[in-house]
XYZ file of C-alpha atoms in Angstrom:
668
model
C 11.612 -35.212 -13.747
C 8.269 -34.266 -11.019
C 10.947 -33.227 -9.030
C 12.317 -30.808 -10.955
C 8.945 -30.006 -12.169
C 7.641 -28.998 -8.428
C 10.481 -26.580 -8.696
C 9.739 -25.049 -11.747
C 5.953 -24.948 -10.469
C 7.344 -22.446 -7.783
C 8.752 -20.150 -10.041
C 5.860 -19.673 -12.601
C 3.804 -18.907 -9.955
C 2.278 -16.153 -8.100
C 3.345 -16.735 -4.594
C 5.983 -14.797 -3.877
C 7.022 -12.007 -1.301
C 7.138 -8.546 -3.280
C 9.474 -5.841 -2.122
C 7.874 -2.791 -1.804
C 8.803 -0.020 -4.553
C 11.521 1.975 -2.098
C 13.820 -0.914 -2.216
C 18.051 -0.676 -1.426
C 20.167 -1.783 -4.040
C 23.484 -2.949 -3.824
C 26.785 -1.453 -4.614
C 26.904 -2.157 -8.273
C 29.903 -5.380 -9.542
C 31.338 -6.240 -12.308
C 30.537 -9.534 -13.782
C 32.618 -9.567 -17.305
C 36.093 -10.202 -17.727
C 38.511 -7.163 -17.739
C 39.852 -6.255 -21.472
C 36.861 -7.715 -23.288
C 35.808 -4.820 -25.762
C 32.336 -4.445 -26.785
C 30.349 -6.737 -24.119
C 26.980 -5.937 -24.054
C 23.005 -7.254 -24.475
C 23.253 -8.438 -20.980
C 20.707 -11.262 -20.063
C 19.623 -12.390 -16.720
C 17.352 -14.848 -15.032
C 16.252 -16.238 -11.440
C 16.169 -19.902 -11.170
C 13.687 -21.644 -9.010
C 17.002 -22.496 -6.434
C 18.020 -18.798 -5.633
C 20.876 -19.203 -8.308
C 19.976 -16.372 -11.103
C 22.100 -16.915 -14.551
C 23.732 -13.989 -16.615
C 25.151 -13.836 -20.247
C 26.201 -11.496 -22.325
C 27.984 -10.957 -25.206
C 31.227 -9.197 -26.453
C 32.399 -7.831 -29.690
C 36.251 -7.980 -29.572
C 38.386 -10.083 -30.268
C 35.744 -13.102 -31.608
C 31.916 -11.563 -30.768
C 31.625 -15.047 -28.434
C 28.743 -15.422 -25.529
C 29.579 -15.921 -22.260
C 27.700 -17.269 -18.659
C 28.091 -16.458 -15.251
C 26.255 -18.144 -12.418
C 25.537 -16.502 -9.174
C 24.821 -18.824 -6.572
C 21.973 -18.716 -3.732
C 24.310 -17.702 -0.868
C 25.179 -14.700 -3.418
C 28.976 -15.877 -4.740
C 29.769 -15.519 -8.272
C 31.344 -18.687 -9.850
C 33.646 -18.381 -12.995
C 33.147 -16.642 -16.250
C 31.951 -19.594 -18.998
C 31.948 -19.566 -22.716
C 29.063 -20.453 -24.492
C 29.550 -19.994 -28.216
C 31.821 -20.119 -30.945
C 31.831 -16.951 -32.974
C 30.288 -14.943 -34.375
C 27.427 -14.847 -31.391
C 25.135 -12.567 -31.095
C 21.647 -11.159 -28.721
C 21.096 -14.179 -26.443
C 18.108 -14.980 -24.106
C 18.463 -17.349 -20.778
C 15.540 -18.426 -19.013
C 16.125 -22.071 -16.739
C 14.099 -24.576 -18.338
C 11.354 -27.576 -17.183
C 14.953 -29.454 -16.353
C 16.611 -26.923 -13.595
C 18.775 -25.492 -16.771
C 20.242 -23.104 -17.802
C 18.977 -22.765 -21.749
C 19.568 -19.790 -24.402
C 18.538 -19.182 -27.277
C 20.877 -16.454 -29.807
C 21.829 -15.221 -33.067
C 24.749 -16.623 -35.013
C 26.939 -16.998 -38.542
C 25.813 -20.608 -39.487
C 27.275 -22.312 -42.234
C 24.914 -20.311 -44.755
C 26.721 -17.191 -43.882
C 23.255 -15.927 -43.079
C 21.957 -15.121 -39.423
C 20.180 -18.361 -37.834
C 19.783 -19.022 -34.684
C 21.470 -21.634 -32.037
C 20.235 -22.953 -29.266
C 22.760 -23.492 -26.386
C 21.742 -25.760 -23.156
C 24.066 -26.120 -20.197
C 24.721 -29.661 -19.195
C 26.725 -31.137 -15.835
C 29.365 -31.473 -18.298
C 29.715 -27.940 -20.250
C 27.776 -26.001 -22.611
C 26.354 -27.872 -25.797
C 25.613 -25.298 -28.906
C 22.643 -26.325 -31.229
C 22.084 -24.562 -34.748
C 18.262 -24.383 -34.491
C 17.892 -22.662 -38.203
C 19.579 -23.029 -41.059
C 18.703 -20.523 -44.122
C 20.608 -19.344 -46.846
C 18.309 -16.768 -47.653
C 16.261 -15.642 -44.528
C 18.001 -13.697 -41.204
C 16.427 -15.664 -38.235
C 16.869 -13.250 -34.922
C 15.975 -11.954 -32.258
C 14.893 -14.663 -29.852
C 13.105 -14.142 -26.806
C 12.541 -16.888 -24.315
C 9.546 -18.173 -21.981
C 8.644 -20.986 -19.846
C 4.486 -21.971 -18.264
C 3.800 -23.882 -15.197
C 3.032 -27.270 -17.648
C 6.867 -27.399 -18.761
C 6.561 -25.612 -21.543
C 8.779 -23.590 -23.422
C 8.140 -20.348 -25.565
C 10.366 -19.538 -28.216
C 9.705 -16.404 -30.270
C 12.105 -14.565 -33.362
C 12.312 -13.244 -36.593
C 12.565 -14.381 -39.409
C 13.921 -11.144 -41.625
C 10.972 -8.523 -40.811
C 8.236 -11.451 -39.828
C 7.702 -12.923 -36.074
C 7.398 -15.595 -35.508
C 6.439 -18.454 -32.523
C 7.294 -21.667 -31.796
C 6.882 -24.411 -28.413
C 8.688 -26.780 -26.544
C 6.694 -29.930 -25.056
C 8.971 -31.923 -25.120
C 10.381 -31.153 -28.736
C 10.121 -28.018 -30.552
C 6.871 -27.342 -32.577
C 6.804 -25.874 -36.394
C 6.390 -22.506 -35.894
C 3.467 -19.969 -36.372
C 3.318 -16.635 -38.267
C 2.389 -13.709 -35.838
C 2.832 -10.760 -38.109
C 5.403 -8.362 -39.672
C 7.287 -5.676 -38.170
C 9.240 -2.819 -39.688
C 12.966 -3.073 -38.818
C 13.887 -6.517 -36.620
C 16.565 -4.970 -34.651
C 13.648 -1.730 -33.621
C 10.395 -3.736 -33.517
C 11.595 -7.066 -31.988
C 9.556 -9.042 -30.484
C 8.609 -9.070 -26.856
C 7.229 -12.397 -25.152
C 5.664 -12.722 -21.790
C 3.829 -15.902 -20.068
C 0.577 -14.991 -17.618
C -0.009 -17.496 -14.573
C -2.490 -19.010 -16.622
C -0.173 -20.219 -19.285
C -1.764 -17.917 -21.733
C 1.029 -16.536 -24.221
C 1.217 -12.601 -24.809
C 3.264 -11.187 -27.739
C 3.941 -7.999 -28.569
C 5.951 -6.565 -31.686
C 6.066 -3.154 -33.578
C 7.086 -0.946 -36.615
C 7.799 2.832 -36.453
C 4.319 4.025 -35.596
C 1.833 0.916 -34.543
C 2.626 -1.147 -31.419
C 1.500 -4.750 -31.729
C -0.169 -7.568 -29.893
C -1.119 -11.307 -30.005
C -2.311 -13.491 -27.375
C -2.419 -17.791 -27.509
C -5.266 -18.486 -25.226
C -4.183 -22.062 -24.682
C -5.261 -23.375 -28.091
C -5.709 -20.236 -30.459
C -3.729 -17.780 -31.300
C -6.469 -14.868 -31.161
C -6.295 -11.676 -33.823
C -3.498 -9.080 -33.751
C -4.532 -5.625 -31.879
C -3.259 -2.138 -32.397
C -1.975 -0.887 -28.598
C -0.798 1.827 -29.673
C 0.244 4.378 -31.999
C 2.582 7.406 -32.615
C 3.445 10.425 -34.864
C 6.784 9.445 -33.639
C 9.546 6.344 -33.876
C 8.456 3.459 -31.689
C 11.392 0.759 -30.540
C 12.036 -1.854 -28.295
C 8.800 -2.973 -27.335
C 8.100 -5.359 -23.998
C 4.819 -6.603 -22.284
C 4.622 -8.403 -18.980
C 1.108 -10.844 -18.059
C 1.349 -10.279 -14.247
C -2.195 -12.142 -14.099
C -4.437 -14.062 -16.059
C -6.380 -10.477 -16.569
C -3.604 -7.274 -15.249
C -1.370 -6.913 -18.656
C 0.995 -4.217 -19.023
C 3.298 -2.971 -22.208
C 5.921 -0.234 -22.301
C 7.504 1.164 -25.576
C 10.500 3.532 -26.575
C 8.885 6.769 -28.009
C 11.553 8.838 -29.960
C 9.806 12.472 -28.971
C 11.763 15.617 -28.549
C 13.762 13.217 -25.879
C 13.673 9.915 -24.931
C 10.431 8.830 -23.621
C 8.567 5.864 -22.233
C 4.779 4.711 -22.964
C 2.690 2.682 -21.861
C -0.478 0.782 -21.732
C -2.294 -2.118 -19.876
C -5.059 -4.073 -20.173
C -7.279 -5.775 -16.808
C -9.437 -7.967 -19.054
C -6.942 -10.253 -20.618
C -6.170 -8.675 -23.775
C -8.953 -8.154 -24.994
C -8.873 -4.117 -24.469
C -6.168 -1.561 -23.609
C -5.982 1.316 -22.150
C -5.092 4.777 -24.581
C -1.139 4.825 -24.827
C 0.065 7.193 -22.441
C 3.714 8.886 -20.588
C 5.453 7.090 -18.175
C 8.568 8.805 -18.186
C 11.676 9.887 -20.363
C 14.565 6.815 -21.176
C 15.778 4.749 -23.044
C 16.175 0.578 -23.706
C 13.399 -0.660 -21.328
C 13.111 -4.341 -20.196
C 10.229 -5.584 -18.819
C 9.502 -8.644 -16.781
C 6.317 -9.990 -14.720
C 6.961 -11.877 -11.656
C 4.862 -12.759 -8.379
C 2.087 -10.450 -9.505
C 4.149 -7.267 -10.638
C 5.858 -6.130 -13.195
C 9.385 -4.912 -13.015
C 10.659 -2.303 -15.945
C 14.178 -1.547 -15.634
C 15.415 0.878 -18.239
C 18.403 3.751 -19.083
C 17.251 7.062 -17.116
C 17.057 10.071 -19.312
C 19.768 13.014 -18.971
C 21.634 10.925 -17.056
C 24.200 7.710 -16.387
C 22.319 5.356 -14.307
C 19.566 2.642 -14.746
C 16.422 3.327 -13.614
C 13.952 1.122 -11.667
C 9.966 1.174 -11.673
C 7.339 -1.719 -10.709
C 3.523 -1.470 -11.756
C 0.885 -3.883 -9.331
C -1.867 -3.450 -11.865
C -3.001 -0.554 -10.424
C -0.872 1.914 -10.348
C 3.295 2.435 -10.989
C 5.926 3.493 -8.458
C 7.593 6.369 -8.152
C 10.881 5.783 -10.253
C 14.253 5.104 -8.791
C 17.656 4.884 -9.719
C 18.856 1.187 -9.261
C 22.466 2.444 -10.141
C 25.138 4.951 -9.442
C 25.377 8.054 -12.302
C 28.516 7.472 -13.440
C 28.858 7.341 -17.304
C 26.973 5.723 -20.220
C 24.813 2.799 -19.051
C 22.444 1.180 -20.878
C 20.708 -2.310 -22.387
C 19.694 -3.717 -18.644
C 17.730 -6.370 -17.692
C 15.755 -7.373 -14.961
C 14.875 -10.784 -12.796
C 12.992 -11.637 -9.560
C 14.168 -14.079 -7.465
C 12.601 -16.341 -5.078
C 13.067 -14.116 -1.945
C 11.777 -11.636 -4.036
C 14.854 -9.794 -5.099
C 15.540 -7.976 -7.756
C 18.832 -8.370 -9.781
C 19.461 -6.379 -12.909
C 22.593 -6.531 -15.541
C 23.106 -3.744 -17.817
C 25.983 -2.401 -19.896
C 28.494 -0.352 -18.351
C 31.094 2.277 -19.825
C 31.987 4.129 -16.670
C 35.780 2.295 -16.749
C 35.386 3.207 -20.825
C 36.756 -0.525 -21.382
C 32.512 -1.778 -21.951
C 31.845 -4.155 -18.854
C 28.651 -6.248 -17.858
C 27.539 -4.862 -14.257
C 25.059 -6.371 -11.752
C 23.046 -4.782 -8.706
C 20.636 -6.143 -6.420
C 18.305 -4.835 -4.475
C 20.311 -4.963 -0.989
C 18.619 -5.872 2.598
C 17.471 -3.236 3.196
C 19.001 -2.295 7.276
C 18.071 1.015 8.142
C 15.299 0.900 10.325
C 12.201 3.103 9.890
C 11.701 6.333 12.033
C 9.781 6.219 15.504
C 5.965 5.981 15.844
C 5.006 10.002 16.547
C 2.470 10.931 19.385
C 2.259 7.578 20.982
C -0.516 8.136 23.613
C -1.785 5.517 26.623
C -5.114 6.926 27.797
C -6.470 4.854 31.345
C -9.796 4.223 31.075
C -11.862 1.147 33.562
C -9.695 -2.006 33.167
C -8.726 -0.184 29.539
C -5.906 1.679 27.983
C -6.383 2.877 24.965
C -3.574 3.401 22.718
C -2.989 6.002 19.941
C 0.135 6.816 17.391
C 0.981 7.745 14.109
C 2.887 5.905 11.733
C 6.047 6.741 10.349
C 6.093 8.232 7.035
C 8.219 5.349 5.508
C 7.517 3.938 2.364
C 8.780 0.800 3.334
C 6.808 0.662 6.298
C 4.845 -2.323 7.415
C 3.542 -2.496 11.467
C 3.395 -1.325 14.141
C 4.163 -3.704 17.308
C 3.252 -2.825 21.063
C 4.594 -4.966 24.013
C 3.995 -4.292 27.312
C 5.487 -4.951 31.076
C 3.789 -3.900 34.790
C 7.737 -3.275 36.603
C 9.255 -1.065 33.667
C 9.652 0.280 29.672
C 9.898 -2.971 27.671
C 13.685 -2.479 25.742
C 12.810 -4.808 22.667
C 10.246 -5.764 20.510
C 10.253 -9.297 22.729
C 10.580 -7.567 25.863
C 7.504 -7.968 27.757
C 3.855 -9.486 26.942
C 3.170 -8.456 22.674
C -0.107 -5.904 22.882
C -0.684 -5.987 19.323
C 0.629 -5.376 16.185
C -0.762 -3.062 13.545
C -0.402 -2.506 9.861
C -1.918 0.364 8.118
C -0.270 3.153 6.096
C 2.784 5.028 6.356
C 2.110 8.207 8.187
C -1.540 7.635 9.303
C -2.989 7.614 12.818
C -3.669 4.239 14.279
C -5.124 3.121 17.909
C -5.741 -0.565 19.899
C -7.678 -0.901 22.450
C -6.217 -3.157 25.564
C -8.686 -4.870 27.463
C -9.086 -6.663 30.653
C -6.252 -5.244 32.552
C -6.738 -4.599 36.552
C -7.520 -1.374 37.516
C -4.237 -0.106 39.621
C -1.866 -1.014 38.017
C 0.219 0.804 36.604
C 1.039 -0.525 32.682
C 4.183 -0.056 30.961
C 4.143 0.402 26.975
C 7.128 0.212 24.027
C 5.998 0.335 20.644
C 8.368 -0.154 17.528
C 7.704 0.242 14.005
C 8.451 -1.796 12.008
C 9.747 -2.295 7.659
C 8.881 -4.595 5.236
C 12.382 -6.054 6.279
C 11.960 -6.651 9.430
C 14.194 -3.754 10.736
C 12.463 -2.461 14.194
C 12.459 1.836 15.203
C 13.613 3.085 17.943
C 11.068 2.444 21.328
C 8.320 4.918 21.765
C 7.086 4.646 25.447
C 4.123 5.400 27.786
C 2.584 4.501 30.403
C -1.188 4.139 32.486
C -3.264 2.966 34.982
C -6.296 1.683 34.664
C -9.113 2.904 37.084
C -13.044 3.848 37.262
C -13.396 6.931 35.615
C -15.971 9.652 36.072
C -17.707 11.532 33.952
C -15.643 14.555 34.922
C -12.097 12.287 34.248
C -13.472 11.950 30.848
C -14.245 15.748 29.789
C -10.192 15.965 31.144
C -9.154 14.106 28.284
C -7.925 15.296 24.759
C -10.297 15.131 22.064
C -9.993 11.581 19.840
C -8.665 9.571 22.870
C -11.028 6.714 23.435
C -12.844 6.054 26.937
C -13.972 3.693 28.589
C -16.929 5.034 31.455
C -19.013 2.311 33.578
C -21.604 1.693 35.670
C -23.301 5.161 34.197
C -26.657 6.465 34.852
C -28.947 7.773 31.709
C -30.712 10.675 32.749
C -31.696 11.932 29.058
C -32.498 9.879 25.726
C -33.148 11.894 22.725
C -32.962 8.985 20.136
C -34.231 10.340 17.308
C -31.345 13.007 17.556
C -29.070 10.178 18.319
C -27.736 11.439 21.468
C -28.501 11.097 25.287
C -27.099 12.363 28.780
C -25.436 10.151 31.028
C -23.739 11.158 35.487
C -21.857 9.451 37.863
C -23.822 7.561 40.118
C -22.722 10.082 42.661
C -24.124 12.836 40.603
C -20.659 14.645 40.475
C -20.895 14.953 36.539
C -22.534 14.217 33.449
C -21.703 14.059 29.859
C -23.499 13.943 26.390
C -22.807 11.089 24.654
C -23.739 10.297 20.793
C -24.758 6.724 19.510
C -27.375 4.706 19.207
C -29.585 4.164 22.177
C -31.963 1.053 20.964
C -33.553 -0.419 24.158
C -32.374 2.051 26.376
C -34.299 3.986 28.346
C -34.120 6.996 32.053
C -32.322 5.336 34.652
C -31.089 2.451 32.812
C -27.440 1.409 34.331
C -24.983 1.730 31.415
C -21.436 1.134 29.826
C -20.379 3.478 27.452
C -17.346 3.107 24.991
C -16.408 5.730 22.487
C -14.702 8.698 21.618
C -14.156 11.618 23.233
C -14.501 15.562 21.348
C -15.876 18.298 21.769
C -19.515 20.161 20.539
C -19.433 23.037 18.645
C -22.082 24.956 18.623
C -22.066 28.323 16.383
C -18.360 28.146 15.572
C -17.533 27.825 19.481
C -17.075 24.784 21.647
C -20.160 23.884 23.507
C -19.644 20.647 25.474
C -17.807 17.700 25.929
C -19.027 14.321 24.671
C -18.897 11.254 23.718
C -19.386 10.023 19.965
C -19.596 7.146 17.637
C -20.245 5.678 21.139
C -21.432 2.068 22.153
C -23.928 2.131 25.122
C -24.593 -1.444 27.033
C -27.325 -1.584 29.247
C -26.422 -3.469 32.757
C -29.305 -3.041 34.955
C -31.649 0.644 36.374
C -31.353 3.234 38.919
C -33.370 5.731 39.963
C -32.545 9.250 39.238
C -32.288 11.649 41.489
C -31.500 15.211 40.564
C -29.364 17.981 42.010
C -30.966 21.160 43.298
C -29.471 24.383 42.398
C -30.319 28.153 42.201
C -31.156 29.717 38.544
C -27.632 31.363 38.825
C -25.565 28.134 39.491
C -26.795 26.605 36.648
C -24.125 26.108 33.841
C -21.398 26.428 36.461
C -17.897 28.097 35.505
C -15.336 26.372 32.861
C -13.469 23.070 34.145
C -10.140 23.519 32.870
C -8.804 24.259 28.937
C -12.018 21.795 27.276
C -14.690 21.743 29.323
C -16.090 25.421 28.762
C -18.664 26.926 31.221
C -21.704 29.768 30.856
C -20.448 33.113 30.504
C -20.596 34.943 33.639
C -20.911 31.053 35.386
C -20.471 30.911 39.390
C -19.765 27.399 40.656
C -19.346 24.090 39.751
C -19.315 23.397 36.061
C -22.473 21.268 35.696
C -23.331 20.874 32.425
C -24.418 17.303 31.735
C -25.601 16.885 34.770
C -29.280 15.843 35.744
C -30.558 19.275 37.762
C -33.430 20.389 39.621
C -34.735 24.187 39.767
C -37.976 25.962 40.717
C -39.235 29.617 39.850
C -41.724 31.509 37.855
C -42.363 31.126 34.125
C -41.366 34.650 32.949
C -41.845 33.873 29.160
C -43.043 30.975 26.858
C -42.335 31.076 23.001
C -42.858 27.368 21.037
C -41.166 24.669 22.762
C -39.541 27.127 25.626
C -40.448 28.633 28.439
C -37.491 30.956 30.792
C -37.967 30.464 34.821
C -36.425 32.285 37.208
C -36.709 31.892 40.829
C -35.071 35.824 41.927
C -31.720 35.331 39.783
C -32.830 37.666 37.704
C -30.396 35.711 34.920
C -30.795 37.631 32.017
C -30.788 35.618 28.789
C -29.281 36.571 25.572
C -32.924 36.446 23.612
C -33.324 39.141 26.171
C -35.875 37.524 28.298
C -35.218 36.771 32.207
C -34.084 33.622 33.068
C -33.629 30.182 32.413
C -33.687 28.482 28.731
C -36.064 25.544 29.364
C -36.365 23.156 26.039
C -39.654 21.188 26.748
C -40.703 18.212 24.436
C -43.092 19.605 22.479
C -45.108 23.221 22.067
C -48.149 21.863 24.230
C -46.366 23.389 27.433
C -48.857 22.463 30.222
C -47.304 25.650 31.979
C -48.068 29.353 31.178
C -46.777 32.706 31.868
C -46.962 33.619 35.941
C -46.729 29.893 36.848
C -44.829 28.941 39.515
C -42.997 25.645 38.825
C -40.409 23.512 39.469
C -38.772 20.980 36.637
C -35.662 18.513 36.422
C -33.488 18.376 33.283
C -30.045 17.954 32.060
C -27.731 20.920 31.558
C -26.586 21.215 28.169
C -24.599 23.332 26.086
C -26.356 26.813 23.986
C -24.810 29.284 22.516
C -26.858 31.127 20.332
C -25.265 33.243 16.587
C -23.076 35.938 17.748
C -22.795 34.931 21.420
C -19.487 34.410 23.562
C -20.494 31.592 25.211
C -22.972 29.020 26.487
C -26.398 30.715 27.692
C -27.775 28.758 30.759
C -29.919 26.171 29.245
C -32.021 22.967 30.864
C -33.085 19.858 28.472
C -36.799 18.486 29.582
C -36.828 15.146 28.843
C -40.461 14.744 29.836
C -43.324 16.729 31.400
C -43.606 13.926 34.151
C -40.427 15.991 35.317
C -42.257 19.574 35.254
C -44.314 20.623 38.356
C -46.691 23.638 38.119
C -48.076 25.279 41.328
C -50.137 27.633 39.618
């Protein structure tokens, strides 16, 4: 018994692998014998050992119930006869002893409809009359089992709804409420993982709900109303808090509506339209609710799942043939979804079966795979494929050739982000000068992998000039750069190569960083736009690490050379710029102060540079308005060439940012 209970608890728990919304489906197979007439009302249950139980009834010649079992390997056993005539409307579960266990409606000795219990022992089926009344019809049984090994049964007596519990023996019945027409308004039952019991039933215009909290049945609640006609209400408790209910509502067409509770059934959302459809069946398994139904306006079975927050998109679980209806659903321990339904596509009313087939279709490859080298690092970036069942991207590398499979080489990373989203990874602690060959493989939830997309990179020590030639949004690592300007309050600084070849703007946090520090910089390349135009390259969201200190020496130049020309398509120069691009570099100029305004002076060395303001000279931004130099003074100054585009001007003006008045010398 302990072993059986252990297997049962596995089924009752939430720890299933549940497939994603986009399922593949097997080819339908008929599981009822050809030639039977009026086969319908199939039910299905998944066992803890991978077996699947299916039952149904046939009308002619004798209104019997039949059973068929699918092994854990997928093989269907023989059709077994369960009951004597007249039998109808079965429900089936795996009981705490691991056996197929059924309740169904049958005609007893009194001539009225009674409930019968059927258990499959090793020697075959044993059927017992469960109720025996001369004046009352007991019908529409629905079964559930909890993790404590107790079975639960709800059913109708005429138009009243009752509950019984088995805990070694069956309890007496508990009255739950009244339905209007038992055929349409039959009860449904779901056992939550915390062993609370959730029951729904209906009348023409009202959707009812009750909860058993383990010791007491709570008062009846109305969870939906309609001015039309309710039928076939279903419920699924996917957790102790999240419960969903679905009902058919006869509008101008067949419509399914739904409501849910996220507080254990205390309150419910307003009843809302889900989709057109008929004959819903709903099961909770693995933290999700699985819904099957007759697809409205078509001849197929629809499938959706609810994860506690939203419904998956509707999909067709079966081909569009002839009339299909009365589906039922179960999910096994592997997460495969099993569906049975009534199909008269052969005009012989057979019971058909489909399951979520093993997906062997690989996802699309990743897009835009880039390997960008920096000092001892390679930044890998890509965009995931849009496949709904995409799971992760795996990148492997070699140093002699490109990998040909996900297992051919060193695993660099395995990144799980949303389908269609951009992703990235930084491969660190690499050897400069050695080429790394990468292959990216997209995987889906069925472990299929895509064709590879390849890229290679050779890590090396980047100069600021090298970094400025790289595309926006690439991650970059600069090492041993010298800080030339810090504006912590504004969140930016400038660094340059020790060789003074090039400099670049850096945005980020600079606590403890001062001019003259030797630093490593990591961040994402971008372009600074001013007045709607590209002004200068920069590294954003930067991490700056201090490593030492150095003397900051400017590059002396004439005013006409400040800014320089463009350096390729990504690096703007200044309007009318000549010579090497030096935006971002720490430079020194000398000349006469030609104008002064607030925190700005203009300095000219005879180059007669005309500023967009109409003033002559290079615009110099000072730390504040307390500028010690005046118009007519001869000065020399050192500062960083920065981007500056006035509104309406076609590009950068020549501008220097003075970080400290210590870098301003006045000769009068």
